[in-house]
Tab-separated table of C-alpha atoms and ligand atoms in Angstrom:
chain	number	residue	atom	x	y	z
A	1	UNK	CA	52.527	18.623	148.805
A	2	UNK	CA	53.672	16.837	145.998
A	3	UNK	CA	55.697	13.943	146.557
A	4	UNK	CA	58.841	12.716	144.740
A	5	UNK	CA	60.509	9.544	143.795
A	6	UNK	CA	63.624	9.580	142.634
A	7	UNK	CA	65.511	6.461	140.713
A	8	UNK	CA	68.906	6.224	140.841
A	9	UNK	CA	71.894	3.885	139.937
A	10	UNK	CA	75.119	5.247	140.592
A	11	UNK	CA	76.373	8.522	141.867
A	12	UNK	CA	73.118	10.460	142.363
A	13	UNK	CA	74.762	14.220	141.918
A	14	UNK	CA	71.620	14.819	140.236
A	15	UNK	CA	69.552	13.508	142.864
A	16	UNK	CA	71.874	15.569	145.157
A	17	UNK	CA	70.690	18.553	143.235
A	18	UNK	CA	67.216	17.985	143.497
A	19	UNK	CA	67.177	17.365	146.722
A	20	UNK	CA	69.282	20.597	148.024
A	21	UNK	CA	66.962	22.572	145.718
A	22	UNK	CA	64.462	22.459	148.305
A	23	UNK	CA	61.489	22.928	145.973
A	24	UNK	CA	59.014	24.593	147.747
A	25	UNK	CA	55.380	22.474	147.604
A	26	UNK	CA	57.862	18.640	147.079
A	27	UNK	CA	58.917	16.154	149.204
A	28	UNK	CA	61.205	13.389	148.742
A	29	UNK	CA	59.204	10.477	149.362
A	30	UNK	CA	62.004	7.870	148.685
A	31	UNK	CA	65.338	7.124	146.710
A	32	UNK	CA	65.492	3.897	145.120
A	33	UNK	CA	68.527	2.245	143.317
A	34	UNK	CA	68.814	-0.892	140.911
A	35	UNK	CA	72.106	-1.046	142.136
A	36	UNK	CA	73.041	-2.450	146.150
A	37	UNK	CA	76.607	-0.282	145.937
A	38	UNK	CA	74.700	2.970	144.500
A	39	UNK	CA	77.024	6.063	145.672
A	40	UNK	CA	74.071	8.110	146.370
A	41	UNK	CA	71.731	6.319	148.764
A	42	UNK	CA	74.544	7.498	150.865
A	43	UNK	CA	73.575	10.882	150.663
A	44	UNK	CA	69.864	10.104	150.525
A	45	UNK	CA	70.032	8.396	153.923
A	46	UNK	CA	72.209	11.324	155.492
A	47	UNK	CA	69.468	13.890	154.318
A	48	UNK	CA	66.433	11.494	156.178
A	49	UNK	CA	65.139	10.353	153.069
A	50	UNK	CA	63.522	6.463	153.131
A	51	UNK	CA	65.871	4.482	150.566
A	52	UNK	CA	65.701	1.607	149.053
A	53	UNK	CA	67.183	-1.189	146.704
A	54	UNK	CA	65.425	-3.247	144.208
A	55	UNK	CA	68.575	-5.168	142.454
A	56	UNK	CA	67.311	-5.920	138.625
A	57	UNK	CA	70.455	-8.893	139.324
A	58	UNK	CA	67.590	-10.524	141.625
A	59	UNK	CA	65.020	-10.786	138.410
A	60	UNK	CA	64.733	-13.418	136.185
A	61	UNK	CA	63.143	-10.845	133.827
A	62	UNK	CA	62.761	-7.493	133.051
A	63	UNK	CA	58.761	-8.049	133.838
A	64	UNK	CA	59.869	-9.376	136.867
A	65	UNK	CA	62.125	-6.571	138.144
A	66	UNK	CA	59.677	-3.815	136.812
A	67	UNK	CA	56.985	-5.395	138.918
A	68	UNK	CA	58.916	-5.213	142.021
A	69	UNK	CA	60.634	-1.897	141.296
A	70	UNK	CA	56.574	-0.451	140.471
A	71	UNK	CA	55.350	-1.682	143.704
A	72	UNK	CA	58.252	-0.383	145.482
A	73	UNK	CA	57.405	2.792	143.825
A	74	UNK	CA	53.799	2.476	144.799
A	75	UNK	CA	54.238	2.133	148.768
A	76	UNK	CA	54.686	6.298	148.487
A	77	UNK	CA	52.038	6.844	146.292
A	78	UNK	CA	54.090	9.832	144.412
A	79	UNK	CA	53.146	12.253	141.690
A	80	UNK	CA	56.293	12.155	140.279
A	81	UNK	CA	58.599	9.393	139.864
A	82	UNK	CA	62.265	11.309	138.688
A	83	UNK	CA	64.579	9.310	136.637
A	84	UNK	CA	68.062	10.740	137.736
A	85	UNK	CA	70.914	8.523	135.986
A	86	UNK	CA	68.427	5.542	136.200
A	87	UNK	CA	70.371	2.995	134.008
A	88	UNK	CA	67.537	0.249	133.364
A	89	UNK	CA	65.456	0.106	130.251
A	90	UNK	CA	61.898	-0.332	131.633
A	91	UNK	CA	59.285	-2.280	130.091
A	92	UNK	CA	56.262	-0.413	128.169
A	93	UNK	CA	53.731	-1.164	130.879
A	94	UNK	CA	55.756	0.068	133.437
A	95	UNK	CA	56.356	3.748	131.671
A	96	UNK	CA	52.465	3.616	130.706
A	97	UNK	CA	51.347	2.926	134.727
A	98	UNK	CA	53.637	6.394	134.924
A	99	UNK	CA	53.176	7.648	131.421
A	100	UNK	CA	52.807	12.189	132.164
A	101	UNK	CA	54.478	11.679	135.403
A	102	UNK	CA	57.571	10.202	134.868
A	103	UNK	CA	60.669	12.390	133.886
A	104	UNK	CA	64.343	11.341	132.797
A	105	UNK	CA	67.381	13.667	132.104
A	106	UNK	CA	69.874	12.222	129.208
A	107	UNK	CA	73.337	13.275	128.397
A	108	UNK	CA	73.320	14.580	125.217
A	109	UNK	CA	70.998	17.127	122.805
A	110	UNK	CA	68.125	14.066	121.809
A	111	UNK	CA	66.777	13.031	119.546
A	112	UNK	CA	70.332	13.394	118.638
A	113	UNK	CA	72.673	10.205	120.591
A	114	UNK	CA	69.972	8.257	122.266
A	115	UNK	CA	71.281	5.151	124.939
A	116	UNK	CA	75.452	4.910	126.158
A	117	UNK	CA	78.385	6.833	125.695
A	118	UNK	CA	76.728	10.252	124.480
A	119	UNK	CA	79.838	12.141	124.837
A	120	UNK	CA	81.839	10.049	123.042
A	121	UNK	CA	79.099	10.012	119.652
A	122	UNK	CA	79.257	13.478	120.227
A	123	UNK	CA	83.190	13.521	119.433
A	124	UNK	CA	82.900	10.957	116.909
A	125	UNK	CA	80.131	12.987	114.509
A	126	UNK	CA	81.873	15.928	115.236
A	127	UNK	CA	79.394	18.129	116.347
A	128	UNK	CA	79.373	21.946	117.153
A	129	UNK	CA	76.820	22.008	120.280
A	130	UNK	CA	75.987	19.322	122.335
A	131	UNK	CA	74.469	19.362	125.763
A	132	UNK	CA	71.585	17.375	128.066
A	133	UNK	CA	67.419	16.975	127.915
A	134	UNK	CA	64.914	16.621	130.763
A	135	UNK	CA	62.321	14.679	128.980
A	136	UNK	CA	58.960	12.454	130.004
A	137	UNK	CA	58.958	9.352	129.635
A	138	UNK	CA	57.266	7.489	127.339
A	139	UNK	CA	58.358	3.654	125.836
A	140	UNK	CA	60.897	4.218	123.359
A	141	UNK	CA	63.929	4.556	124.606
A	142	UNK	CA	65.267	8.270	125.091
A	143	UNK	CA	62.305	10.043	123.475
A	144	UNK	CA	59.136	11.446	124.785
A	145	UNK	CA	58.020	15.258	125.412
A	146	UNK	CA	60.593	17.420	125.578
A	147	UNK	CA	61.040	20.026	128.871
A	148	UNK	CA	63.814	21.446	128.688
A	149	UNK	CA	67.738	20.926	127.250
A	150	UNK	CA	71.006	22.512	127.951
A	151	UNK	CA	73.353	23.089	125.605
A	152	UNK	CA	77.429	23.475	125.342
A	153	UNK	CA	79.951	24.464	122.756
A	154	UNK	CA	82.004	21.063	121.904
A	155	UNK	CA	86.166	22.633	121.853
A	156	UNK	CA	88.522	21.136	119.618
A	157	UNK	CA	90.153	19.998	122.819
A	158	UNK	CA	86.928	18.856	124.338
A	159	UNK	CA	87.297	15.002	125.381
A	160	UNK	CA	84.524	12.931	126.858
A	161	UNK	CA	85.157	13.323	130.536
A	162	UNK	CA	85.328	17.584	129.747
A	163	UNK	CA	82.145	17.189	127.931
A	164	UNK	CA	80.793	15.235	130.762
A	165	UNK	CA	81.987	17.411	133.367
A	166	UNK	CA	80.558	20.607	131.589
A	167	UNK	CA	77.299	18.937	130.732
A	168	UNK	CA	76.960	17.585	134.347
A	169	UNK	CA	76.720	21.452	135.916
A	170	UNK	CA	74.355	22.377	133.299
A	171	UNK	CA	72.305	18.935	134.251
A	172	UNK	CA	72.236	20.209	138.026
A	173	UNK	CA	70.663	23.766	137.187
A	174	UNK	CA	67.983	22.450	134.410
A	175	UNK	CA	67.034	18.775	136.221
A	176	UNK	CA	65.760	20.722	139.792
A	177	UNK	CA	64.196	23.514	137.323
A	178	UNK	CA	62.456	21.044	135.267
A	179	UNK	CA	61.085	19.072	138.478
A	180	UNK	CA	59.813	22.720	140.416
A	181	UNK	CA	57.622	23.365	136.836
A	182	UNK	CA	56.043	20.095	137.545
A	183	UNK	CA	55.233	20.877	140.753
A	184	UNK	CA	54.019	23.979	140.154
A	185	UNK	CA	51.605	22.494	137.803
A	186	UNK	CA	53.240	24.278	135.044
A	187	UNK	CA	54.027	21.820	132.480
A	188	UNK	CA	51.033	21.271	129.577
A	189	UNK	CA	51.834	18.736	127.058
A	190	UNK	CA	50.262	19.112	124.385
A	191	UNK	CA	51.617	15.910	121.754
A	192	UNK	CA	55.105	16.039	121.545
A	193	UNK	CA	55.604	19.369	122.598
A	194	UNK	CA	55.716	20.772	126.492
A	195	UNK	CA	54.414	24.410	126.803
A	196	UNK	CA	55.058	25.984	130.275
A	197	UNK	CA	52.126	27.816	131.810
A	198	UNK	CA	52.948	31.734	132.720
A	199	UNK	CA	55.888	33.557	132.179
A	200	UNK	CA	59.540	31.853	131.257
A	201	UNK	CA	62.477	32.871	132.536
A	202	UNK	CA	65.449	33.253	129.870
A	203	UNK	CA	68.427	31.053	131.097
A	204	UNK	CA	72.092	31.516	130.048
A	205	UNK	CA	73.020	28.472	127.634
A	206	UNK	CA	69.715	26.534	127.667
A	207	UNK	CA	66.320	26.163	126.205
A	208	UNK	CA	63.268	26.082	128.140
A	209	UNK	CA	59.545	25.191	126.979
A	210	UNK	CA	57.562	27.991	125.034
A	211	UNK	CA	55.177	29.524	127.180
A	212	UNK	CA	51.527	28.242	126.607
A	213	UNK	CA	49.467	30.205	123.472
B	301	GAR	C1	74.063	11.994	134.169
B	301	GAR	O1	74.980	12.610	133.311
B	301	GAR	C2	72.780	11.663	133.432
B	301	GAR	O2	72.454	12.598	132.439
B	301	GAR	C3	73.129	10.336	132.803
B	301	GAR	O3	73.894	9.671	133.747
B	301	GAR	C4	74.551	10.609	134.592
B	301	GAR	C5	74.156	10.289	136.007
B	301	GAR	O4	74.893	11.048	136.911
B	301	GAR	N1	71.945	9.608	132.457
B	301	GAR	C6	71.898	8.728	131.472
B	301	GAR	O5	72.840	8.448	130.760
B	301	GAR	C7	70.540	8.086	131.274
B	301	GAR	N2	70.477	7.393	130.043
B	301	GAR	P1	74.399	11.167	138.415
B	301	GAR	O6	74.168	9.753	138.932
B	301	GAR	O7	75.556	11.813	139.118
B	301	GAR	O8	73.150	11.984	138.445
């Protein structure tokens, strides 16, 4: 059994998705937040999953608060810690202590519109397609092997929250598929690139990893 940690700030929906996935061979170990008022511990709590807070408003520094959030993480011993609209930049040692097991989703097609308001660059530059990655981890911000991304047609009558709302579904379907090839052990990355052991399945509108040579 492979267990899970998920990181959350705000509304968890993607959370929500991993957890109603049911991925066979996972369990949710925990759900912790950065944030006290987090929408989703809610639902973590209803579904019997340990939650927890560690407020980065308690820290006099980031070391500080990734220190406490990593041994909060630690208590569960997991194999995968999922960032699921985890808010905090964390430090470089704390990525490296999780560096290959450590994923992140991000709102937009990277390396194109890396850090806030995704949607809204995506309006401003104009752009034809625009969508979400599942990424690991690694200590520049938004970057690291690439899993898997989603992408959209942007409509001349597209604003940000129709973009977000679009993107979002597409987020729920890749994020839980992303997490299952992990898992399964089926992820191999090799530098920047993520092959996927054994045969891919084609999905509708998004991109998944090449299978392995
Ligand atoms: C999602 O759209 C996710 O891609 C984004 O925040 C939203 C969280 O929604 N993540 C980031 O912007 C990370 N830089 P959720 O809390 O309902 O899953």
């Amino acid at each position: 059994m492979k267990k899970i940690v998920i990181l959350i700030s705000g509304r968890g929906s993607n959370m929500e998705a991993i957890v109603r996935a049911a991925i066979p061979g996972a369990s949710i170990a925990a759900v912790i937040s950065n944030k006290p008022g987090a929408a989703g511990l809610a639902f973590a709590r209803e579904h019997g999953i340990p939650t927890s807070v560690v407020s980065h408003a308690d820290f006099a520094s980031r070391e500080a608060f990734d220190d406490a959030l990593a041994n909060e993480i630690d208590q569960y011993s997991p194999d995968l810690i999922v960032l699921a609209g985890f808010m905090r930049v964390l430090g470089d040692d704390f990525v490296r202590r999780y560096e290959g097991r450590m994923m992140n989703i991000h709102p937009s097609l990277l390396p194109s519109f890396p850090g806030l308001h995704t949607h809204r660059k995506a309006l401003e530059a104009g752009v034809r397609l625009h969508g979400a990655t599942v990424h690991f981890v690694t200590p520049t911000l938004d970057c690291g092997p690439i899993i898997a991304q989603a992408a959209t047609m942007v409509a001349d009558d597209d604003t940000e929250a129709s973009l977000a709302a679009r993107i979002l579904e597409l987020e729920h379907v890749m994020y839980p598929q992303a997490v299952r090839w992990f898992v399964e052990e089926r992820l191999v990355v090799a530098g920047n690139r993520v092959q996927l052991r054994g045969v891919a399945t084609q999905h509708r509108g998004w991109i998944v990893p090449q299978p392995e040579a």
